[in-house]
Coordinates of C-alpha atoms in Angstrom, one line a residue:
Chain A
M181 CA -25.9 -10.3 26.2
G182 CA -26.7 -9.3 29.8
T183 CA -26.5 -12.3 32.1
W184 CA -24.5 -10.2 34.5
D185 CA -25.9 -7.9 37.2
V186 CA -26.6 -4.3 36.1
T187 CA -24.5 -3.1 39.0
T188 CA -21.5 -5.1 37.8
P189 CA -19.0 -2.8 36.1
V190 CA -18.8 -3.1 32.4
I191 CA -15.0 -2.7 32.6
E192 CA -13.1 -3.6 35.7
A193 CA -9.4 -3.2 36.2
K194 CA -7.7 -4.7 39.4
D195 CA -4.1 -3.9 40.3
L196 CA -3.2 -3.7 36.7
D197 CA 0.5 -3.8 35.8
L198 CA 2.2 -3.6 32.5
T199 CA 5.9 -3.6 31.8
F200 CA 7.3 -3.4 28.3
R201 CA 10.6 -5.0 27.7
T202 CA 12.7 -2.8 25.4
N203 CA 16.3 -2.7 24.4
D204 CA 16.8 0.2 26.8
G205 CA 15.5 -1.9 29.7
P206 CA 12.0 -2.4 31.0
I207 CA 9.4 0.4 30.8
H208 CA 6.8 0.5 33.5
A209 CA 3.8 1.6 31.4
L210 CA 1.1 0.9 34.0
S211 CA 1.3 0.4 37.7
G212 CA -1.4 -0.6 40.2
V213 CA -4.3 0.7 38.1
N214 CA -7.7 0.1 39.7
L215 CA -10.8 1.3 37.9
D216 CA -14.4 0.4 37.4
I217 CA -16.4 1.7 34.5
E218 CA -20.2 1.4 34.8
K219 CA -22.6 0.8 32.0
G220 CA -23.5 4.1 30.2
D221 CA -20.5 5.9 31.7
F222 CA -18.5 8.3 29.6
V223 CA -15.0 8.1 31.1
S224 CA -12.1 10.2 29.9
F225 CA -8.4 9.4 30.5
I226 CA -6.2 12.4 30.6
G227 CA -2.6 12.9 31.3
P228 CA 0.7 13.8 29.8
S229 CA 2.3 11.6 27.1
G230 CA 3.8 8.5 28.6
C231 CA 1.2 8.3 31.4
G232 CA -0.2 5.0 29.9
K233 CA -3.6 6.3 29.0
T234 CA -3.5 4.8 25.5
T235 CA -1.8 1.6 26.8
F236 CA -4.7 1.2 29.3
L237 CA -7.2 1.5 26.5
R238 CA -5.2 -1.0 24.4
V239 CA -5.2 -3.4 27.4
I240 CA -9.0 -3.1 27.7
A241 CA -9.2 -3.9 23.9
G242 CA -6.8 -6.9 24.3
L243 CA -4.3 -5.3 21.9
E244 CA -1.8 -5.3 24.8
H245 CA -1.7 -7.8 27.6
A246 CA -1.2 -6.9 31.3
T247 CA 1.8 -8.4 33.0
G248 CA 0.1 -8.2 36.4
G249 CA -3.4 -7.8 37.8
A250 CA -6.6 -8.4 35.8
V251 CA -9.0 -6.7 33.5
S252 CA -12.5 -7.8 32.7
V253 CA -14.8 -6.5 30.0
N254 CA -18.4 -7.5 30.3
G255 CA -17.3 -10.1 32.8
M256 CA -14.8 -11.7 30.3
T257 CA -11.1 -11.4 29.6
P258 CA -10.4 -8.7 27.0
D259 CA -9.6 -11.4 24.4
E260 CA -12.9 -13.1 24.9
A261 CA -14.7 -9.8 25.0
R262 CA -13.2 -8.8 21.7
K263 CA -14.3 -12.1 20.1
N264 CA -17.8 -11.4 21.4
R265 CA -17.7 -8.0 19.6
A266 CA -17.8 -6.2 23.0
Y267 CA -16.3 -2.9 21.7
G268 CA -15.7 -0.7 18.8
Y269 CA -12.3 1.0 18.6
V270 CA -11.7 4.5 17.2
F271 CA -8.1 5.3 16.5
Q272 CA -6.2 8.6 16.6
A273 CA -6.4 8.8 12.8
A274 CA -9.5 7.8 10.9
G275 CA -7.7 4.9 9.3
L276 CA -10.3 4.4 6.6
Y277 CA -9.0 2.0 3.9
P278 CA -8.5 4.3 0.8
W279 CA -9.7 1.6 -1.7
R280 CA -13.1 1.3 0.0
T281 CA -15.9 3.8 -0.2
I282 CA -17.4 5.1 3.1
A283 CA -20.1 2.4 2.9
G284 CA -17.4 -0.1 2.0
N285 CA -15.3 0.9 5.1
I286 CA -18.3 0.5 7.4
R287 CA -19.1 -2.8 5.7
L288 CA -15.5 -4.1 6.6
P289 CA -16.2 -5.2 10.2
L290 CA -19.6 -6.6 9.0
E291 CA -17.9 -8.8 6.4
I292 CA -15.2 -10.0 8.9
M293 CA -17.7 -10.8 11.6
D294 CA -20.0 -12.7 9.2
I295 CA -23.0 -10.5 9.8
P296 CA -25.6 -11.5 7.2
K297 CA -25.4 -9.6 3.9
S298 CA -29.1 -8.7 4.1
E299 CA -28.4 -6.5 7.1
H300 CA -25.5 -4.6 5.7
A301 CA -27.4 -1.8 3.9
E302 CA -29.7 -1.1 6.8
R303 CA -26.8 -1.0 9.3
I304 CA -24.7 1.2 7.1
A305 CA -27.6 3.6 6.7
R306 CA -28.3 3.7 10.4
V307 CA -24.8 4.4 11.6
L308 CA -24.2 7.0 8.8
E309 CA -27.3 8.8 10.0
L310 CA -26.0 8.7 13.6
V311 CA -22.8 10.5 12.6
D312 CA -24.6 12.8 10.2
L313 CA -23.0 11.4 7.0
T314 CA -26.1 10.2 5.1
G315 CA -25.5 10.6 1.4
F316 CA -21.7 9.9 1.5
E317 CA -22.0 6.2 1.1
K318 CA -20.3 6.2 -2.3
S319 CA -17.6 8.7 -1.6
F320 CA -14.0 7.7 -1.2
P321 CA -12.2 8.7 2.0
W322 CA -10.0 11.3 0.3
Q323 CA -13.1 13.1 -0.9
L324 CA -14.0 13.9 2.8
S325 CA -12.6 16.4 5.2
G326 CA -10.6 15.2 8.2
G327 CA -13.5 15.7 10.6
M328 CA -15.9 13.8 8.3
Q329 CA -13.4 11.0 7.9
Q330 CA -13.2 10.7 11.7
R331 CA -17.0 10.6 11.9
A332 CA -17.0 7.8 9.3
S333 CA -14.5 5.9 11.5
I334 CA -16.9 6.3 14.4
A335 CA -19.7 5.0 12.3
R336 CA -17.5 2.0 11.4
A337 CA -17.0 1.3 15.1
L338 CA -20.8 1.5 15.7
A339 CA -21.8 -0.8 12.8
F340 CA -21.7 -4.1 14.7
D341 CA -23.6 -3.0 17.8
A342 CA -20.8 -3.2 20.4
D343 CA -21.9 -1.8 23.7
I344 CA -18.6 -0.2 24.4
L345 CA -16.8 2.4 22.4
L346 CA -13.0 2.8 23.0
M347 CA -11.7 6.0 21.6
D348 CA -8.0 6.9 21.5
E349 CA -7.6 10.7 21.0
P350 CA -10.0 10.5 18.1
F351 CA -10.1 14.3 17.6
G352 CA -6.5 15.0 18.5
A353 CA -5.5 15.8 15.0
L354 CA -8.4 18.1 14.2
D355 CA -8.6 21.9 14.6
E356 CA -10.5 23.3 17.5
I357 CA -13.6 24.4 15.6
V358 CA -14.1 21.0 14.1
R359 CA -13.3 19.4 17.4
D360 CA -16.0 21.4 19.2
H361 CA -18.5 20.4 16.7
L362 CA -17.5 16.7 16.9
N363 CA -17.6 16.8 20.7
E364 CA -21.2 18.1 20.6
Q365 CA -22.1 15.4 18.1
L366 CA -20.4 12.7 20.2
L367 CA -22.4 13.7 23.2
E368 CA -25.6 13.5 21.2
L369 CA -24.6 10.1 19.8
W370 CA -23.8 8.9 23.3
A371 CA -27.2 10.0 24.6
R372 CA -29.0 8.3 21.7
T373 CA -27.1 5.0 21.8
E374 CA -26.5 4.7 25.5
K375 CA -23.0 3.2 24.8
T376 CA -20.3 3.0 27.5
I377 CA -17.5 5.2 26.2
A378 CA -13.8 5.2 27.3
F379 CA -12.1 8.2 25.8
V380 CA -8.4 9.1 25.8
T381 CA -7.5 12.8 25.4
H382 CA -4.9 15.3 26.3
S383 CA -7.3 18.3 26.2
I384 CA -8.7 19.4 29.6
P385 CA -11.8 21.2 28.1
E386 CA -12.6 18.2 26.0
A387 CA -12.4 15.8 28.9
V388 CA -14.5 17.9 31.2
Y389 CA -17.1 18.7 28.5
L390 CA -17.6 15.1 27.5
S391 CA -17.2 13.0 30.6
T392 CA -19.3 11.7 33.5
R393 CA -16.0 10.7 35.1
I394 CA -12.5 12.0 34.4
V395 CA -9.5 9.8 35.2
V396 CA -6.3 11.8 35.7
M397 CA -3.1 9.8 35.1
S398 CA 0.6 10.5 35.5
P399 CA 3.7 9.0 34.0
R400 CA 6.7 7.0 35.2
P401 CA 5.2 4.6 36.1
G402 CA 1.8 5.2 34.5
R403 CA -0.8 5.3 37.2
I404 CA -4.1 6.9 38.2
T405 CA -3.7 9.9 40.4
D406 CA -7.3 11.2 40.6
V407 CA -10.8 10.1 39.5
I408 CA -13.3 13.0 39.3
E409 CA -17.0 12.5 39.2
S410 CA -18.5 15.3 37.0
P411 CA -21.2 17.3 38.7
L412 CA -22.4 18.5 35.2
P413 CA -25.8 17.4 33.9
R414 CA -25.8 14.8 31.1
E415 CA -27.4 17.3 28.7
R416 CA -24.6 19.7 27.9
P417 CA -24.8 22.6 25.5
L418 CA -21.4 24.0 24.3
D419 CA -21.7 27.1 26.5
I420 CA -21.8 25.0 29.6
R421 CA -18.0 25.5 29.3
D422 CA -18.4 29.0 30.7
T423 CA -20.2 28.0 33.8
P424 CA -18.5 28.0 37.3
E425 CA -19.2 24.3 37.7
F426 CA -17.4 23.5 34.5
L427 CA -14.4 25.7 35.4
A428 CA -14.2 24.1 38.9
V429 CA -13.9 20.7 37.4
A430 CA -11.4 21.9 34.8
H431 CA -9.4 23.4 37.7
R432 CA -9.4 20.2 39.6
V433 CA -8.2 18.3 36.6
R434 CA -5.4 20.8 36.1
E435 CA -4.4 20.5 39.7
G436 CA -4.3 16.7 39.4
L437 CA -2.1 16.9 36.3
R438 CA 0.3 19.3 38.0
E439 CA 0.5 17.1 41.1
G440 CA 1.4 14.1 38.9
H441 CA 4.2 16.1 37.3
S442 CA 5.8 17.1 40.6
Y443 CA 7.2 13.6 40.8
D444 CA 9.9 14.4 38.2
Chain B
M132 CA 0.3 19.4 -26.0
K133 CA 2.7 21.3 -23.8
N134 CA 4.5 18.0 -23.1
V135 CA 5.2 17.3 -26.8
L136 CA 7.7 20.1 -27.2
P137 CA 10.2 18.9 -24.6
I138 CA 9.9 15.3 -25.8
L139 CA 10.5 16.3 -29.3
T140 CA 13.5 18.4 -28.3
V141 CA 15.1 15.5 -26.5
V142 CA 14.5 13.2 -29.5
A143 CA 15.9 15.8 -31.8
V144 CA 19.0 16.2 -29.7
I145 CA 19.5 12.4 -29.5
V146 CA 19.1 12.1 -33.3
A147 CA 21.5 14.9 -33.9
I148 CA 24.2 13.4 -31.7
W149 CA 23.6 10.1 -33.4
Y150 CA 24.2 11.5 -36.9
V151 CA 27.3 13.3 -35.7
A152 CA 28.6 10.2 -34.0
A153 CA 28.1 8.2 -37.2
I154 CA 30.6 10.3 -39.1
P155 CA 33.8 9.4 -37.2
M156 CA 32.6 5.8 -36.6
N157 CA 32.2 5.1 -40.3
K158 CA 34.8 7.5 -41.7
Q159 CA 37.7 5.1 -41.9
W160 CA 35.9 2.7 -44.2
A161 CA 34.8 5.5 -46.5
L162 CA 38.4 6.8 -46.7
D163 CA 39.8 3.3 -47.4
Q164 CA 37.3 2.9 -50.2
A165 CA 38.2 6.2 -51.7
A166 CA 41.9 5.5 -51.4
R167 CA 41.4 2.1 -53.1
A168 CA 39.5 3.9 -55.9
D169 CA 42.2 6.5 -56.1
T170 CA 39.8 9.4 -55.5
T171 CA 39.6 12.0 -52.8
L172 CA 36.4 12.8 -51.1
T173 CA 35.2 16.4 -50.3
T174 CA 34.1 16.8 -46.7
G175 CA 30.4 16.9 -47.8
A176 CA 30.7 13.8 -49.8
L177 CA 32.5 12.0 -46.9
V178 CA 29.7 12.9 -44.5
L179 CA 27.0 11.7 -46.9
E180 CA 29.1 8.5 -47.5
T181 CA 29.2 7.7 -43.7
W182 CA 25.5 7.9 -43.5
S183 CA 24.7 5.6 -46.4
Q184 CA 27.0 2.6 -46.1
E185 CA 25.6 -0.9 -46.4
R186 CA 27.4 -2.3 -43.4
P187 CA 28.3 0.7 -41.3
R188 CA 29.8 0.4 -37.8
L189 CA 27.1 2.7 -36.6
P190 CA 24.1 3.0 -39.0
A191 CA 22.5 6.4 -39.3
P192 CA 18.9 6.8 -37.8
H193 CA 17.2 6.9 -41.2
Q194 CA 18.9 3.7 -42.2
V195 CA 17.5 2.0 -39.1
V196 CA 14.0 3.5 -39.7
T197 CA 14.0 2.4 -43.3
E198 CA 15.1 -1.1 -42.4
L199 CA 12.4 -1.2 -39.6
W200 CA 9.8 -0.2 -42.1
S201 CA 10.8 -2.5 -44.9
S202 CA 10.8 -5.5 -42.5
T203 CA 7.4 -4.6 -40.8
G204 CA 4.9 -2.2 -42.4
D205 CA 6.1 -2.6 -46.0
L206 CA 5.9 -6.4 -45.7
A207 CA 2.5 -6.2 -44.1
L208 CA 1.2 -4.0 -46.9
S209 CA 2.5 -6.5 -49.5
G210 CA 0.6 -9.3 -47.7
S211 CA 3.7 -11.1 -46.3
A212 CA 3.6 -9.8 -42.7
F213 CA 4.7 -13.2 -41.4
S214 CA 7.5 -14.0 -43.9
K215 CA 10.8 -15.2 -42.5
R216 CA 12.5 -11.8 -42.6
S217 CA 9.5 -10.0 -41.1
L218 CA 10.2 -8.4 -37.7
I219 CA 6.5 -8.8 -36.9
L220 CA 6.9 -12.6 -37.0
H221 CA 10.1 -12.5 -34.9
A222 CA 8.6 -10.0 -32.5
W223 CA 5.6 -12.4 -32.1
Y224 CA 7.9 -15.3 -31.2
T225 CA 9.7 -13.1 -28.7
L226 CA 6.4 -11.7 -27.4
S227 CA 4.8 -15.1 -26.8
A228 CA 7.7 -16.4 -24.8
T229 CA 7.9 -13.1 -22.9
L230 CA 4.2 -13.2 -21.9
L231 CA 4.4 -16.8 -20.8
G232 CA 7.6 -16.1 -18.8
F233 CA 6.0 -13.0 -17.4
A234 CA 3.0 -15.0 -16.3
F235 CA 5.2 -17.6 -14.7
G236 CA 7.4 -15.0 -13.0
T237 CA 4.6 -12.9 -11.7
T238 CA 2.8 -15.9 -10.3
L239 CA 5.9 -17.2 -8.7
G240 CA 6.9 -13.8 -7.4
I241 CA 3.5 -13.2 -5.8
L242 CA 3.4 -16.6 -4.2
L243 CA 6.9 -16.2 -2.8
A244 CA 6.0 -12.7 -1.4
V245 CA 2.9 -14.1 0.3
G246 CA 5.0 -16.8 1.9
I247 CA 7.7 -14.4 2.9
V248 CA 5.3 -12.0 4.6
H249 CA 3.5 -14.7 6.5
S250 CA 6.3 -17.0 7.5
R251 CA 9.4 -16.0 9.3
A252 CA 11.2 -19.1 8.1
M253 CA 10.5 -18.2 4.5
D254 CA 11.6 -14.6 5.1
M255 CA 14.9 -15.9 6.4
G256 CA 15.2 -18.8 4.0
V257 CA 13.9 -17.6 0.6
M258 CA 14.9 -13.9 0.3
P259 CA 18.7 -14.5 0.3
W260 CA 18.3 -17.0 -2.5
A261 CA 16.0 -14.7 -4.5
I262 CA 18.7 -12.0 -4.2
A263 CA 21.5 -14.4 -5.0
S264 CA 19.6 -15.6 -8.1
Q265 CA 19.9 -12.1 -9.5
T266 CA 23.6 -11.7 -8.9
I267 CA 24.3 -14.6 -11.3
P268 CA 24.9 -13.2 -14.8
I269 CA 21.9 -14.3 -16.9
L270 CA 24.2 -14.7 -19.9
A271 CA 26.0 -17.4 -18.0
I272 CA 23.0 -19.3 -16.9
A273 CA 20.8 -19.0 -20.0
P274 CA 22.7 -21.5 -22.2
M275 CA 22.8 -24.0 -19.3
I276 CA 19.0 -23.8 -18.9
I277 CA 18.5 -24.3 -22.6
V278 CA 20.9 -27.2 -22.9
V279 CA 19.5 -29.0 -19.8
L280 CA 15.9 -28.6 -20.9
N281 CA 16.8 -29.6 -24.5
S282 CA 18.4 -32.8 -23.1
I283 CA 15.1 -33.8 -21.5
G284 CA 13.2 -33.0 -24.6
I285 CA 11.9 -29.5 -23.8
S286 CA 12.6 -26.9 -26.5
G287 CA 11.1 -24.0 -28.2
L288 CA 9.0 -21.6 -26.2
I289 CA 9.3 -23.1 -22.7
P290 CA 13.1 -22.7 -22.1
K291 CA 13.0 -19.1 -23.2
A292 CA 9.9 -18.5 -21.0
I293 CA 11.8 -20.0 -18.0
I294 CA 14.7 -17.6 -18.5
S295 CA 12.3 -14.8 -18.9
A296 CA 10.5 -15.8 -15.7
Y297 CA 13.9 -16.1 -13.9
L298 CA 14.4 -12.4 -14.5
S299 CA 10.9 -11.2 -14.0
F300 CA 10.0 -12.9 -10.7
F301 CA 12.5 -10.8 -8.7
P302 CA 11.0 -7.3 -9.0
V303 CA 7.6 -8.8 -8.2
V304 CA 8.9 -10.5 -5.1
V305 CA 10.6 -7.4 -3.8
G306 CA 7.7 -5.1 -4.7
M307 CA 5.0 -7.4 -3.3
V308 CA 6.9 -8.0 0.0
K309 CA 7.0 -4.3 0.4
G310 CA 3.4 -3.9 -0.7
L311 CA 2.0 -6.6 1.6
R312 CA 3.9 -5.1 4.5
S313 CA 2.8 -1.5 3.6
P314 CA -0.3 -1.3 5.9
A315 CA 0.3 0.9 8.9
I316 CA 0.3 -0.6 12.4
M317 CA -3.0 1.1 13.0
D318 CA -4.6 -0.6 9.9
L319 CA -3.4 -3.9 11.3
D320 CA -4.6 -3.1 14.8
L321 CA -8.0 -2.3 13.4
M322 CA -8.2 -5.8 12.0
R323 CA -7.1 -7.2 15.4
T324 CA -10.0 -5.3 17.1
Y325 CA -12.3 -7.3 14.7
S326 CA -10.5 -10.5 15.6
A327 CA -9.9 -11.0 11.9
N328 CA -7.8 -14.0 11.0
Q329 CA -4.7 -14.0 8.7
T330 CA -6.7 -14.9 5.6
Q331 CA -9.2 -12.0 6.1
T332 CA -6.4 -9.6 6.9
F333 CA -4.7 -10.7 3.7
W334 CA -7.6 -10.3 1.4
K335 CA -9.2 -7.3 2.9
L336 CA -6.1 -5.3 3.9
R337 CA -2.7 -6.5 2.7
L338 CA -3.6 -7.4 -0.9
P339 CA -5.5 -4.2 -1.7
A340 CA -2.8 -2.1 0.0
S341 CA -0.1 -3.8 -2.2
M342 CA -1.7 -2.9 -5.5
P343 CA 0.3 0.2 -6.3
F344 CA 3.5 -1.7 -5.4
L345 CA 2.4 -4.6 -7.6
F346 CA 1.9 -2.5 -10.7
A347 CA 5.2 -0.7 -10.2
S348 CA 6.9 -4.2 -10.0
L349 CA 5.0 -5.5 -13.0
K350 CA 6.3 -2.6 -15.2
V351 CA 9.9 -3.5 -14.2
G352 CA 9.0 -7.2 -14.5
I353 CA 7.7 -7.2 -18.0
A354 CA 10.7 -5.3 -19.3
A355 CA 13.0 -7.8 -17.5
A356 CA 10.9 -10.6 -19.0
L357 CA 11.5 -9.3 -22.5
V358 CA 15.3 -9.0 -21.9
G359 CA 15.2 -12.6 -20.5
T360 CA 13.5 -13.9 -23.6
I361 CA 16.0 -12.2 -25.9
V362 CA 18.9 -13.4 -23.9
G363 CA 17.4 -16.9 -24.1
E364 CA 17.2 -16.6 -27.9
L365 CA 20.9 -15.7 -28.3
P366 CA 23.0 -18.6 -27.1
A367 CA 21.0 -21.5 -28.7
G368 CA 21.6 -20.4 -32.2
A369 CA 17.9 -19.7 -32.5
I370 CA 16.4 -18.9 -35.8
R371 CA 13.3 -17.3 -34.4
G372 CA 12.8 -14.2 -32.4
L373 CA 14.3 -10.7 -32.1
G374 CA 17.3 -12.2 -30.3
A375 CA 17.9 -14.5 -33.3
R376 CA 17.7 -11.5 -35.6
M377 CA 20.4 -9.7 -33.5
L378 CA 22.5 -12.8 -33.5
S379 CA 22.3 -13.5 -37.2
G380 CA 22.9 -9.8 -37.8
S381 CA 26.1 -10.0 -35.9
Y382 CA 27.2 -13.2 -37.7
Y383 CA 27.0 -11.4 -41.1
G384 CA 28.0 -7.9 -40.0
Q385 CA 24.5 -6.6 -40.7
T386 CA 24.6 -3.8 -38.3
I387 CA 21.4 -2.2 -39.7
Q388 CA 19.6 -5.5 -39.0
I389 CA 20.9 -5.6 -35.4
W390 CA 19.8 -2.1 -34.8
S391 CA 16.4 -2.5 -36.2
A392 CA 15.8 -5.6 -34.1
L393 CA 17.1 -3.7 -31.1
F394 CA 14.5 -0.9 -31.9
A395 CA 11.8 -3.4 -32.4
A396 CA 12.6 -4.9 -29.0
A397 CA 12.5 -1.4 -27.4
I398 CA 9.2 -0.5 -29.1
L399 CA 7.8 -3.8 -27.9
A400 CA 8.9 -3.2 -24.3
A401 CA 7.4 0.3 -24.5
I402 CA 4.1 -1.0 -25.7
L403 CA 4.0 -3.7 -22.9
V404 CA 4.9 -1.2 -20.2
G405 CA 2.3 1.1 -21.6
I406 CA -0.4 -1.5 -21.5
I407 CA 0.4 -2.3 -17.9
G408 CA 0.3 1.5 -17.2
V409 CA -3.2 1.6 -18.7
I410 CA -4.4 -1.4 -16.6
Q411 CA -2.9 0.2 -13.5
R412 CA -4.7 3.5 -14.0
R413 CA -8.0 1.7 -14.7
I414 CA -7.8 -0.6 -11.6
L415 CA -6.4 2.0 -9.2
K416 CA -9.1 4.4 -10.3
R417 CA -11.8 1.9 -9.7
M418 CA -10.3 1.2 -6.3
G419 CA -10.3 5.0 -5.5
M420 CA -6.5 4.9 -5.3
A421 CA -5.5 6.7 -8.5
Q422 CA -2.7 9.1 -8.0

C-alpha cells in the first residue's frame, strides 16, 4: 500500500453523524465528529458510557455506518478498507474460539483471507513472539489466564499485517496489575510495529499513559469535546505516571470529562 | 465407585415396589384358582403364587429377567441366536430401521436448521410446520404411512425408517437452530472484520459452535427414532421387530413376553444413547470443548 501522501491522515472523519433508530425513538450516537488520525499515532477515546466512543470505532471498522458525514480509512471507505485488510480489531473480551488452539485462533483470519498456507507457521510464530506467548501454540484458550487470552487476541489481530489496530476497551475486564503489565507490553509492541492504534478506554491513567493524543468525548449526543496532544515522550516507563507532566495531562482529561457532564 | 451405591439403592427400591405391586395386581387370579380348586391359600403361598403365574397381569422382575435371558443369551449359547423367538433377531430388525431412520432424520434436521438460520423465509415458513408435525399423534399417522407406502410397493425397512425419521428430525432441527445461532454477537463481528462470507462464517464459526447442541439433540433424536420404529412395527401386524413381539404378546396375553420386549427396547435405547455419549466426549475433547 502507500500510494497516498505521508501527510494524509490514515483515518479521517468529517462531520460524522450517526443516529440509531430504536423502538424508543432515535438515538443520536454521534454528532458532528471531526478527527484526523496520522500514521503511527496512538489515539485514545475516553468518555462516559453512551458517549459514542465504541460506536465511533465501529464506524471506522465499517461495522456501523454513519448516517451523515464521511469517514475515510487509508483514503478508502471503511468497507473498502476492511476488504483491503486495513485494520485488526480487538474486542472487549478476547473472543477466542474455544474449539481452536491459540495457533488455530491466530490462523483463523489467515484462512479466511486466503493467505498462503506456507506462510501460516511463520506468521503465527512472529505474532506470538510479539505478545510474548511463544510456546502456547497448542494450548486451548481455557488453559490461559484472562490477560494471556487478551494478548492472544491481539496476536490474532496482528497476524495479517494490518497497519491499523482498532482496540475497544481491550483491557477493561482485567484487574489493574495485569492491565499495567499489558499497557507496558502494548507500548512496546506499538514501538516495534509502528502501527496506528485507535484505543477506546474509560480509564484516565490508561489513556494518558498510552496515547500520543487523547480524544475526550461526551454523551447525548455523542461528540468530541477536547483533543489533547500528549507532551510525554514516546518511550514511557511505568513510573512516568508519577511525573508532573503526566498528572497535568490526566488533570486536563478529567476537566474535559467533567465539562462534558455539565450538560446533563 | 461412590456412584454405584446410590444407583443400586434406586434400583433396589424400584424392584421392591415392583414386587409389592405385583401382589395386588395378580391376587384375584390366584384367589379364583384356589376357589375353583376348593383350597385356601396361606398369605405366604398367595404371595409366592402372584410372583410365579404364567400369564400375570404384572409379571415379577425375575420372570421378566428369566424370559429376557432365555430369549437372548440362552439361545445364543445354544447356537440359535437368530431363531424366530430370539429377541436378538427382533432387536436387530428394530435397530436397523432405527439407524436408517435416525440417519434420515438427522440429515433432514441439520439441513432444515441450516436453511432456517440462513433464510428468513425458511425461518417463518418451515419452523411452524416442523412444530405442527410433532403435535400430530404418531400412532395416528404411522398406519397411514405404512399403508400408503405399501400401496406403491415399498415395504419392510423403509416405512419403519420413515416413521422413525419423522420423530427424530425434530429435536435435531430445534437443537441445531439454537446451536447455529449460539455464537455471540462479538464472535460474528469478528468474522465481519475479516470480511468473511456466509460460507466461511458457517464452517468456521456456526458449525463448530453448534456441536454441543448437536450431540444433545442426537441423544434425544436416537431415542425418538427407536420409539418411532417400534410404533411403526405395531400397526402393520408386523412379525419382525421388538414392536411385533409386543404386539403378538398382547394378542396372546403373554405379558412376560411384552415386558421382556419392552426391556430389550429400553436396553437398546440405553446402549444407543451411551454410544452417542462416547462419541460426544471424544469429539468435544478433541475440539477442546469437553465439559
